[in-house]
Amino acid sequence: MSGNRDMTGSGDGATNAMWGGRFADGPSAIMREINASIPFDKALWRQDIAASKAHVAMLGTQGIVSAEDAATISAGLDQVAAEYERDGVPENWDLEDIHMTTEARLAELVGPAAGRLHTARSRNDQVATDFRLWVRDAFDQMDEGLAALQRALVTRAGEHADSIMPGFTHLQTAQPVTLGHHLMAYFEMFRRDRARIADARARMNECPLGSAALAGTGFPIDREMTAAALGFDGPTANSLDAVSDRDFALDFLWCCSSAALHLSRLAEELILWASQPFGFIRLPDSLSTGSSIMPQKKNPDAAELVRGHAGRVIGSLTSLMITMKGLPLAYSKDMQDDKPPVFEAAGLMGLSIAAMAGMIAGSTFNTTRMRAAAELGYATATDLADWLVREAGIPFREAHHITGSAVKLAESRGIALDQLPLDDLKAIDTRIDERVYAALSVDASVAARASHGGTAPDQVRLQVERARAMLGMEE
């Protein structure tokens, strides 16, 4: 959007006519270029047409414009929309933005009646409404994408509720977990991302249309009517606030950033798992690339780009926060720069979510390799300490020390804990007996973690069942 100058006449397409009689001379070439937002805000054309149709319908109902003019304008807007759909939005920089572009074309189609469309509104409330409508749609699209990703995670988690792999802290083997449990951790992250989306979408669903430039209007408009027509819960309560803030766009970018962080973490794990030293996963060929010089390479480029896109998404949030941080009420031209970061982030998120869903659904997991890694990493050391506490009545700190000695001995021999002879274990502490071996296998370890939300296969299956119900997935 450009400034807060109202369009009051249909004009002939020149910037002077659109600005009205206040300016004798047209803008300089520099001003024309810096002022034009049509190259990016043309993306709002569907929302601009919808809001204009709602506005003119209300004007006609209220008797502010004649029923004949309202019908003429509405039909003209339909024709403009059909042209945009067919041919795209033309970029005439003299018309500055999507709002002037649409009204200028409308005037060519229906004549002077087009000039009545802008009665009782400003480009300030017009763009605030259009942008809210666009962001609301973007919220819905992101939510749908995350739901598809969740379905992929839940499906694969159900397949691998019993598949054992090492769980890591500090990227060091910590305790054995199941692959299903690991995948369900990301389901939970994206569940919270979707909850943030729902919360932000509900909060933003108020209609600015009718706030005019900043102070409302003297025409007898019906803001409830336009709000309902556009699917809002109601009109905004304060006209000054309605045209001044972009916190709904910041909420959107925060939701994007949060989900992008989770996508990036999952992408990083897939990248590690696909590397030869790990060998846990084979990514689908359709989301991998080769090397221009090394024929053996299969690069996880899609995952790397998801990881990289997270930085750009977070940068978009930072950009708009800095744009808005020092603006006085109401509208300032700085706010023209609100849309590019939002448009960029939405596009990046759509690609990233789709790519990640494809990788999760299409990957092959090497569960044999995963299990072997869990068995070699002394991942059941905690289980030995827990056994000493539970069966021998030893304080945990003492049990921790005893277990460390056992791990050191097994490591020196290059064997797993459950391969240490009983005599060697008893030499470390006489309170250890043959029952300990039942606790030292990776299978016993994961089975023992049966607390709510734990990694035991039965718990994972419960998590999967709950998630499938939440997503409405058929059995």
Short mmCIF file of C-alpha atoms in Angstrom, two decimals:
data_model
loop_
_atom_site.label_atom_id
_atom_site.label_comp_id
_atom_site.label_asym_id
_atom_site.label_seq_id
_atom_site.Cartn_x
_atom_site.Cartn_y
_atom_site.Cartn_z
CA MET A 1 0.00 0.00 0.00
CA SER A 2 1.15 3.55 -0.52
CA GLY A 3 0.13 6.45 1.73
CA ASN A 4 -3.10 7.33 3.45
CA ARG A 5 -4.40 9.52 0.63
CA ASP A 6 -7.92 8.51 -0.41
CA MET A 7 -8.82 7.84 -4.04
CA THR A 8 -11.80 10.07 -4.71
CA GLY A 9 -12.12 10.01 -8.47
CA SER A 10 -11.89 7.43 -11.20
CA GLY A 11 -9.23 9.38 -13.12
CA ASP A 12 -7.57 8.30 -16.32
CA GLY A 13 -4.87 6.04 -14.84
CA ALA A 14 -2.38 8.81 -14.11
CA THR A 15 -0.98 9.11 -10.61
CA ASN A 16 -2.13 12.74 -10.39
CA ALA A 17 -5.76 11.76 -10.91
CA MET A 18 -5.55 9.03 -8.31
CA TRP A 19 -4.02 11.31 -5.73
CA GLY A 20 -6.62 13.98 -6.37
CA GLY A 21 -6.16 17.74 -6.84
CA ARG A 22 -3.67 18.25 -4.01
CA PHE A 23 -0.60 17.65 -6.21
CA ALA A 24 0.14 19.75 -9.27
CA ASP A 25 3.11 17.73 -10.46
CA GLY A 26 3.62 13.99 -10.83
CA PRO A 27 6.27 12.17 -8.84
CA SER A 28 9.89 11.96 -9.90
CA ALA A 29 11.19 8.71 -11.35
CA ILE A 30 12.81 7.83 -8.04
CA MET A 31 9.64 8.54 -6.11
CA ARG A 32 7.62 6.52 -8.61
CA GLU A 33 9.85 3.50 -8.15
CA ILE A 34 10.23 3.64 -4.37
CA ASN A 35 6.52 4.28 -3.93
CA ALA A 36 5.16 1.43 -6.05
CA SER A 37 4.14 -1.76 -4.29
CA ILE A 38 2.24 -3.41 -7.14
CA PRO A 39 5.10 -5.87 -7.91
CA PHE A 40 4.40 -7.66 -4.60
CA ASP A 41 1.00 -6.56 -3.32
CA LYS A 42 -0.67 -7.84 -6.47
CA ALA A 43 -0.71 -11.11 -4.53
CA LEU A 44 -3.63 -9.59 -2.59
CA TRP A 45 -5.92 -9.28 -5.60
CA ARG A 46 -8.38 -11.98 -4.56
CA GLN A 47 -8.71 -10.48 -1.10
CA ASP A 48 -9.00 -6.97 -2.53
CA ILE A 49 -11.84 -8.00 -4.83
CA ALA A 50 -13.64 -9.87 -2.03
CA ALA A 51 -13.37 -6.96 0.40
CA SER A 52 -14.49 -4.47 -2.25
CA LYS A 53 -17.52 -6.57 -3.10
CA ALA A 54 -18.46 -6.82 0.57
CA HIS A 55 -18.00 -3.07 0.96
CA VAL A 56 -20.11 -2.08 -2.02
CA ALA A 57 -22.85 -4.53 -1.05
CA MET A 58 -23.01 -2.84 2.34
CA LEU A 59 -23.03 0.63 0.74
CA GLY A 60 -25.97 -0.41 -1.38
CA THR A 61 -27.89 -1.95 1.52
CA GLN A 62 -27.36 1.16 3.61
CA GLY A 63 -28.46 3.46 0.80
CA ILE A 64 -25.08 5.19 0.71
CA VAL A 65 -24.85 4.37 -2.99
CA SER A 66 -27.77 3.44 -5.21
CA ALA A 67 -28.71 -0.18 -5.71
CA GLU A 68 -28.02 0.25 -9.42
CA ASP A 69 -24.50 1.57 -8.86
CA ALA A 70 -23.79 -1.15 -6.30
CA ALA A 71 -24.85 -3.84 -8.76
CA THR A 72 -22.83 -2.25 -11.56
CA ILE A 73 -19.72 -2.02 -9.40
CA SER A 74 -20.08 -5.60 -8.15
CA ALA A 75 -20.44 -6.97 -11.67
CA GLY A 76 -17.45 -4.91 -12.77
CA LEU A 77 -15.36 -6.31 -9.93
CA ASP A 78 -16.28 -9.82 -11.06
CA GLN A 79 -15.04 -8.96 -14.53
CA VAL A 80 -11.78 -7.55 -13.17
CA ALA A 81 -11.30 -10.72 -11.11
CA ALA A 82 -11.86 -12.88 -14.21
CA GLU A 83 -9.21 -10.87 -16.08
CA TYR A 84 -6.72 -11.22 -13.24
CA GLU A 85 -7.39 -14.94 -13.06
CA ARG A 86 -6.86 -15.33 -16.79
CA ASP A 87 -4.08 -12.85 -17.53
CA GLY A 88 -2.52 -11.96 -14.19
CA VAL A 89 -2.42 -8.54 -12.58
CA PRO A 90 -0.86 -5.80 -14.76
CA GLU A 91 1.98 -3.83 -13.20
CA ASN A 92 1.46 -0.16 -13.93
CA TRP A 93 3.72 1.58 -11.42
CA ASP A 94 1.89 4.85 -11.90
CA LEU A 95 -1.06 3.17 -10.19
CA GLU A 96 1.18 2.24 -7.24
CA ASP A 97 -0.68 -0.71 -5.72
CA ILE A 98 -3.32 -3.39 -6.16
CA HIS A 99 -6.06 -1.09 -4.83
CA MET A 100 -5.53 1.66 -7.40
CA THR A 101 -4.90 -0.89 -10.15
CA THR A 102 -8.23 -2.56 -9.51
CA GLU A 103 -10.18 0.67 -9.24
CA ALA A 104 -8.60 2.08 -12.39
CA ARG A 105 -9.58 -1.01 -14.38
CA LEU A 106 -13.05 -0.92 -12.83
CA ALA A 107 -13.46 2.69 -14.04
CA GLU A 108 -12.52 1.62 -17.56
CA LEU A 109 -15.17 -1.10 -17.45
CA VAL A 110 -18.12 0.61 -15.72
CA GLY A 111 -17.40 4.32 -15.98
CA PRO A 112 -17.98 6.98 -13.31
CA ALA A 113 -19.88 4.65 -10.99
CA ALA A 114 -16.51 3.11 -10.07
CA GLY A 115 -15.65 6.28 -8.18
CA ARG A 116 -18.39 5.50 -5.64
CA LEU A 117 -16.69 2.28 -4.50
CA HIS A 118 -14.25 4.12 -2.29
CA THR A 119 -16.97 5.93 -0.35
CA ALA A 120 -16.56 5.50 3.42
CA ARG A 121 -13.24 3.70 3.22
CA SER A 122 -9.54 4.51 2.91
CA ARG A 123 -6.67 2.57 1.50
CA ASN A 124 -5.60 2.24 5.15
CA ASP A 125 -8.54 0.09 6.23
CA GLN A 126 -8.66 -1.47 2.76
CA VAL A 127 -5.12 -2.85 2.95
CA ALA A 128 -5.48 -3.82 6.60
CA THR A 129 -8.52 -5.89 5.63
CA ASP A 130 -6.95 -7.40 2.52
CA PHE A 131 -3.79 -8.32 4.40
CA ARG A 132 -5.73 -9.93 7.24
CA LEU A 133 -7.69 -11.99 4.76
CA TRP A 134 -4.46 -13.12 3.07
CA VAL A 135 -2.76 -13.99 6.37
CA ARG A 136 -5.85 -15.85 7.52
CA ASP A 137 -5.71 -17.99 4.37
CA ALA A 138 -1.98 -18.51 4.90
CA PHE A 139 -2.61 -19.70 8.46
CA ASP A 140 -5.10 -22.26 7.12
CA GLN A 141 -2.71 -23.48 4.44
CA MET A 142 0.16 -23.87 6.92
CA ASP A 143 -2.10 -25.73 9.33
CA GLU A 144 -3.19 -28.12 6.58
CA GLY A 145 0.44 -28.74 5.63
CA LEU A 146 1.48 -29.45 9.21
CA ALA A 147 -1.46 -31.82 9.62
CA ALA A 148 -0.25 -33.78 6.55
CA LEU A 149 3.26 -33.90 8.05
CA GLN A 150 1.82 -35.14 11.33
CA ARG A 151 -0.04 -37.90 9.51
CA ALA A 152 3.21 -39.02 7.89
CA LEU A 153 4.98 -39.04 11.26
CA VAL A 154 2.17 -40.97 12.96
CA THR A 155 2.05 -43.55 10.17
CA ARG A 156 5.77 -44.22 10.33
CA ALA A 157 5.77 -44.19 14.15
CA GLY A 158 3.10 -46.89 14.14
CA GLU A 159 5.26 -49.00 11.83
CA HIS A 160 8.25 -48.63 14.16
CA ALA A 161 6.79 -48.74 17.66
CA ASP A 162 9.15 -51.66 18.44
CA SER A 163 12.19 -50.57 16.39
CA ILE A 164 15.08 -49.84 18.76
CA MET A 165 17.58 -47.06 18.18
CA PRO A 166 19.94 -45.07 20.37
CA GLY A 167 18.53 -42.02 22.09
CA PHE A 168 21.00 -39.17 22.32
CA THR A 169 21.93 -36.31 24.59
CA HIS A 170 24.80 -34.06 23.47
CA LEU A 171 24.69 -36.28 20.34
CA GLN A 172 26.19 -39.03 22.53
CA THR A 173 24.42 -42.34 23.05
CA ALA A 174 22.30 -41.98 26.16
CA GLN A 175 19.51 -44.58 26.48
CA PRO A 176 17.81 -46.85 23.98
CA VAL A 177 14.50 -45.60 22.61
CA THR A 178 12.21 -46.70 19.85
CA LEU A 179 12.13 -45.06 16.45
CA GLY A 180 8.39 -44.64 16.87
CA HIS A 181 8.93 -42.72 20.10
CA HIS A 182 11.49 -40.47 18.39
CA LEU A 183 9.13 -39.68 15.51
CA MET A 184 6.25 -38.99 17.88
CA ALA A 185 8.36 -36.35 19.62
CA TYR A 186 8.13 -34.30 16.43
CA PHE A 187 4.41 -34.98 16.19
CA GLU A 188 4.08 -33.25 19.58
CA MET A 189 6.20 -30.28 18.46
CA PHE A 190 4.03 -29.76 15.40
CA ARG A 191 0.90 -30.24 17.52
CA ARG A 192 1.94 -27.21 19.57
CA ASP A 193 2.77 -25.31 16.39
CA ARG A 194 -0.75 -25.97 15.15
CA ALA A 195 -2.17 -24.85 18.50
CA ARG A 196 -0.26 -21.58 18.14
CA ILE A 197 -1.71 -21.17 14.65
CA ALA A 198 -5.25 -21.74 15.92
CA ASP A 199 -4.76 -19.25 18.74
CA ALA A 200 -3.29 -16.56 16.49
CA ARG A 201 -5.92 -17.09 13.80
CA ALA A 202 -8.74 -16.69 16.33
CA ARG A 203 -7.16 -13.54 17.74
CA MET A 204 -6.75 -11.87 14.34
CA ASN A 205 -10.23 -12.65 13.03
CA GLU A 206 -11.62 -9.12 13.38
CA CYS A 207 -12.44 -6.90 10.42
CA PRO A 208 -10.77 -3.47 10.01
CA LEU A 209 -13.01 -2.45 7.09
CA GLY A 210 -14.93 0.70 7.97
CA SER A 211 -12.15 2.17 10.09
CA ALA A 212 -11.35 4.41 7.11
CA ALA A 213 -8.10 6.38 7.31
CA LEU A 214 -7.83 6.29 11.10
CA ALA A 215 -10.88 7.87 12.76
CA GLY A 216 -13.84 5.99 11.30
CA THR A 217 -16.35 7.59 8.93
CA GLY A 218 -19.38 9.84 9.06
CA PHE A 219 -21.35 7.64 6.66
CA PRO A 220 -23.97 5.32 8.21
CA ILE A 221 -22.07 2.12 7.42
CA ASP A 222 -22.79 -1.34 8.83
CA ARG A 223 -19.47 -2.83 9.91
CA GLU A 224 -21.11 -5.97 11.25
CA MET A 225 -22.41 -6.69 7.75
CA THR A 226 -19.03 -6.43 6.04
CA ALA A 227 -17.32 -8.39 8.82
CA ALA A 228 -19.81 -11.25 8.46
CA ALA A 229 -19.59 -11.22 4.67
CA LEU A 230 -15.81 -11.71 4.88
CA GLY A 231 -15.95 -14.44 7.51
CA PHE A 232 -14.70 -12.36 10.43
CA ASP A 233 -16.07 -12.78 13.94
CA GLY A 234 -16.87 -9.07 14.07
CA PRO A 235 -15.39 -5.62 13.41
CA THR A 236 -12.34 -4.25 15.17
CA ALA A 237 -13.15 -2.16 18.24
CA ASN A 238 -10.86 0.82 17.62
CA SER A 239 -10.41 2.42 14.20
CA LEU A 240 -7.00 3.85 15.08
CA ASP A 241 -5.65 0.50 16.22
CA ALA A 242 -7.19 -1.31 13.25
CA VAL A 243 -5.14 0.57 10.66
CA SER A 244 -2.01 1.04 12.78
CA ASP A 245 -0.87 -2.40 13.87
CA ARG A 246 0.42 -5.48 12.11
CA ASP A 247 0.63 -7.76 15.13
CA PHE A 248 -1.46 -10.33 13.26
CA ALA A 249 1.32 -10.50 10.66
CA LEU A 250 3.93 -10.75 13.41
CA ASP A 251 1.90 -13.57 14.98
CA PHE A 252 1.94 -15.33 11.63
CA LEU A 253 5.69 -14.91 11.30
CA TRP A 254 6.21 -16.13 14.86
CA CYS A 255 4.16 -19.23 14.09
CA CYS A 256 6.22 -19.74 10.94
CA SER A 257 9.46 -19.31 12.88
CA SER A 258 8.46 -21.76 15.59
CA ALA A 259 7.47 -24.42 13.06
CA ALA A 260 10.58 -23.70 10.99
CA LEU A 261 12.76 -24.34 14.04
CA HIS A 262 11.14 -27.74 14.50
CA LEU A 263 11.42 -28.51 10.79
CA SER A 264 15.08 -27.55 10.89
CA ARG A 265 15.82 -29.82 13.84
CA LEU A 266 14.10 -32.74 12.14
CA ALA A 267 15.95 -31.97 8.91
CA GLU A 268 19.28 -31.95 10.76
CA GLU A 269 18.56 -35.38 12.21
CA LEU A 270 17.65 -36.79 8.81
CA ILE A 271 20.86 -35.35 7.39
CA LEU A 272 22.91 -37.01 10.14
CA TRP A 273 21.02 -40.30 9.88
CA ALA A 274 21.50 -40.40 6.10
CA SER A 275 25.28 -40.01 6.38
CA GLN A 276 27.42 -43.12 6.01
CA PRO A 277 28.75 -43.12 9.61
CA PHE A 278 25.16 -43.29 10.87
CA GLY A 279 23.47 -45.20 8.07
CA PHE A 280 20.11 -45.10 9.84
CA ILE A 281 18.00 -43.95 6.89
CA ARG A 282 17.80 -43.87 3.12
CA LEU A 283 16.07 -40.74 1.91
CA PRO A 284 13.83 -40.96 -1.16
CA ASP A 285 15.62 -40.39 -4.47
CA SER A 286 12.98 -37.83 -5.44
CA LEU A 287 14.13 -35.53 -2.61
CA SER A 288 17.88 -36.07 -2.99
CA THR A 289 20.49 -34.99 -5.54
CA GLY A 290 23.79 -36.23 -6.87
CA SER A 291 27.20 -34.66 -7.17
CA SER A 292 28.63 -33.08 -10.31
CA ILE A 293 32.00 -34.75 -9.67
CA MET A 294 31.52 -37.64 -7.21
CA PRO A 295 29.25 -40.30 -8.72
CA GLN A 296 28.77 -42.16 -5.44
CA LYS A 297 27.15 -39.20 -3.69
CA LYS A 298 23.49 -38.96 -2.71
CA ASN A 299 23.04 -35.59 -1.10
CA PRO A 300 20.17 -34.73 1.28
CA ASP A 301 19.62 -31.40 -0.43
CA ALA A 302 15.91 -31.08 0.34
CA ALA A 303 16.59 -31.56 4.05
CA GLU A 304 19.47 -29.09 3.91
CA LEU A 305 17.26 -26.50 2.23
CA VAL A 306 14.57 -26.98 4.87
CA ARG A 307 17.27 -26.33 7.46
CA GLY A 308 18.47 -23.29 5.53
CA HIS A 309 15.01 -21.85 4.95
CA ALA A 310 14.49 -21.65 8.71
CA GLY A 311 17.05 -18.84 8.84
CA ARG A 312 15.22 -16.86 6.18
CA VAL A 313 11.88 -17.35 7.93
CA ILE A 314 13.27 -16.14 11.25
CA GLY A 315 14.85 -13.23 9.40
CA SER A 316 11.42 -12.28 8.06
CA LEU A 317 10.08 -12.07 11.60
CA THR A 318 13.01 -9.92 12.69
CA SER A 319 12.59 -7.67 9.65
CA LEU A 320 8.95 -6.85 10.33
CA MET A 321 9.48 -6.43 14.06
CA ILE A 322 12.15 -3.82 13.36
CA THR A 323 9.95 -2.11 10.77
CA MET A 324 7.12 -1.74 13.29
CA LYS A 325 9.03 -1.03 16.48
CA GLY A 326 9.13 2.77 16.35
CA LEU A 327 6.10 3.81 14.32
CA PRO A 328 3.68 6.37 15.77
CA LEU A 329 -0.04 5.92 15.18
CA ALA A 330 -1.59 5.61 12.68
CA TYR A 331 -0.39 4.62 9.20
CA SER A 332 3.18 5.30 8.04
CA LYS A 333 4.68 4.47 4.67
CA ASP A 334 7.12 2.08 6.37
CA MET A 335 4.19 -0.31 6.65
CA GLN A 336 4.28 -0.88 2.90
CA ASP A 337 7.22 -3.15 3.73
CA ASP A 338 5.03 -5.42 5.87
CA LYS A 339 4.05 -7.75 3.05
CA PRO A 340 7.30 -9.00 1.43
CA PRO A 341 8.58 -10.76 4.59
CA VAL A 342 5.19 -12.37 5.18
CA PHE A 343 4.86 -13.49 1.56
CA GLU A 344 8.40 -14.87 1.57
CA ALA A 345 7.97 -16.75 4.84
CA ALA A 346 4.67 -18.27 3.74
CA GLY A 347 6.20 -19.52 0.50
CA LEU A 348 9.23 -20.99 2.24
CA MET A 349 7.07 -22.71 4.84
CA GLY A 350 4.83 -24.28 2.22
CA LEU A 351 7.84 -25.77 0.44
CA SER A 352 9.59 -26.86 3.64
CA ILE A 353 6.56 -28.59 5.13
CA ALA A 354 5.76 -30.41 1.89
CA ALA A 355 9.37 -31.52 1.48
CA MET A 356 9.55 -32.81 5.03
CA ALA A 357 6.28 -34.71 4.72
CA GLY A 358 7.65 -36.33 1.56
CA MET A 359 10.90 -37.30 3.25
CA ILE A 360 9.18 -38.85 6.27
CA ALA A 361 6.69 -40.78 4.13
CA GLY A 362 9.21 -41.94 1.54
CA SER A 363 12.31 -42.79 3.58
CA THR A 364 13.54 -46.29 4.37
CA PHE A 365 14.80 -46.86 7.92
CA ASN A 366 17.70 -49.24 8.54
CA THR A 367 16.42 -50.63 11.83
CA THR A 368 19.17 -53.27 11.99
CA ARG A 369 21.81 -50.55 11.95
CA MET A 370 19.86 -48.51 14.50
CA ARG A 371 19.60 -51.43 16.90
CA ALA A 372 23.27 -52.26 16.55
CA ALA A 373 24.19 -48.65 17.36
CA ALA A 374 22.02 -48.79 20.49
CA GLU A 375 23.67 -52.02 21.63
CA LEU A 376 27.21 -50.72 21.12
CA GLY A 377 26.82 -47.44 22.94
CA TYR A 378 26.36 -48.67 26.54
CA ALA A 379 22.88 -47.23 26.32
CA THR A 380 21.67 -49.56 29.10
CA ALA A 381 24.04 -48.15 31.72
CA THR A 382 21.17 -46.29 33.37
CA ASP A 383 19.27 -49.55 33.57
CA LEU A 384 22.14 -51.12 35.54
CA ALA A 385 22.11 -48.18 37.95
CA ASP A 386 18.32 -48.40 38.27
CA TRP A 387 18.57 -52.17 38.95
CA LEU A 388 21.10 -51.58 41.73
CA VAL A 389 18.73 -49.05 43.33
CA ARG A 390 15.63 -51.17 42.88
CA GLU A 391 16.97 -54.67 43.65
CA ALA A 392 19.98 -54.06 45.89
CA GLY A 393 18.74 -51.01 47.79
CA ILE A 394 21.81 -48.97 46.87
CA PRO A 395 21.53 -45.15 46.86
CA PHE A 396 21.45 -43.84 43.29
CA ARG A 397 24.70 -41.86 43.55
CA GLU A 398 26.55 -44.96 44.69
CA ALA A 399 24.84 -47.01 41.99
CA HIS A 400 25.92 -44.40 39.43
CA HIS A 401 29.57 -44.88 40.51
CA ILE A 402 29.33 -48.68 40.35
CA THR A 403 27.79 -48.51 36.88
CA GLY A 404 30.57 -46.22 35.69
CA SER A 405 33.13 -48.85 36.72
CA ALA A 406 31.21 -51.52 34.83
CA VAL A 407 31.05 -49.38 31.68
CA LYS A 408 34.78 -48.68 31.91
CA LEU A 409 35.52 -52.41 32.12
CA ALA A 410 33.22 -53.29 29.19
CA GLU A 411 34.70 -50.49 27.12
CA SER A 412 38.24 -51.71 27.78
CA ARG A 413 37.25 -55.12 26.44
CA GLY A 414 35.20 -53.82 23.51
CA ILE A 415 32.03 -55.60 24.58
CA ALA A 416 28.50 -54.63 25.63
CA LEU A 417 27.46 -54.43 29.28
CA ASP A 418 25.33 -57.55 29.07
CA GLN A 419 28.36 -59.47 27.77
CA LEU A 420 30.38 -58.92 30.96
CA PRO A 421 30.68 -62.18 32.94
CA LEU A 422 28.87 -62.25 36.27
CA ASP A 423 32.12 -62.78 38.15
CA ASP A 424 33.50 -59.56 36.74
CA LEU A 425 30.36 -57.67 37.72
CA LYS A 426 30.46 -59.14 41.23
CA ALA A 427 34.13 -58.11 41.48
CA ILE A 428 32.93 -54.53 41.03
CA ASP A 429 30.17 -54.96 43.62
CA THR A 430 29.16 -58.18 45.37
CA ARG A 431 25.51 -57.16 45.52
CA ILE A 432 25.13 -57.78 41.78
CA ASP A 433 23.60 -61.16 40.89
CA GLU A 434 22.44 -63.02 37.77
CA ARG A 435 19.09 -61.23 37.75
CA VAL A 436 20.84 -58.12 36.43
CA TYR A 437 21.06 -59.53 32.91
CA ALA A 438 17.30 -59.27 32.49
CA ALA A 439 17.69 -55.50 32.75
CA LEU A 440 20.73 -55.01 30.52
CA SER A 441 19.37 -55.78 27.04
CA VAL A 442 18.10 -52.93 24.90
CA ASP A 443 14.74 -54.67 24.63
CA ALA A 444 14.40 -54.84 28.40
CA SER A 445 15.50 -51.23 28.67
CA VAL A 446 12.82 -49.81 26.37
CA ALA A 447 10.16 -52.12 27.79
CA ALA A 448 10.92 -50.82 31.28
CA ARG A 449 10.26 -47.21 30.23
CA ALA A 450 6.50 -47.71 30.51
CA SER A 451 5.65 -44.48 32.33
CA HIS A 452 3.12 -42.21 30.64
CA GLY A 453 4.76 -40.77 27.54
CA GLY A 454 7.69 -43.17 27.77
CA THR A 455 9.46 -45.08 25.02
CA ALA A 456 8.08 -48.55 25.81
CA PRO A 457 6.46 -49.98 22.65
CA ASP A 458 3.07 -50.24 24.33
CA GLN A 459 3.30 -46.58 25.33
CA VAL A 460 4.29 -45.61 21.80
CA ARG A 461 1.30 -47.46 20.42
CA LEU A 462 -0.92 -45.55 22.84
CA GLN A 463 0.64 -42.27 21.66
CA VAL A 464 0.03 -43.27 18.04
CA GLU A 465 -3.57 -44.26 18.75
CA ARG A 466 -4.22 -40.93 20.48
CA ALA A 467 -2.60 -39.01 17.63
CA ARG A 468 -4.57 -40.87 14.96
CA ALA A 469 -7.80 -40.00 16.75
CA MET A 470 -6.71 -36.37 17.03
CA LEU A 471 -6.00 -36.23 13.29
CA GLY A 472 -9.14 -38.14 12.30
CA MET A 473 -7.10 -40.90 10.67
CA GLU A 474 -9.02 -44.07 9.86
CA GLU A 475 -7.81 -47.34 11.32
#
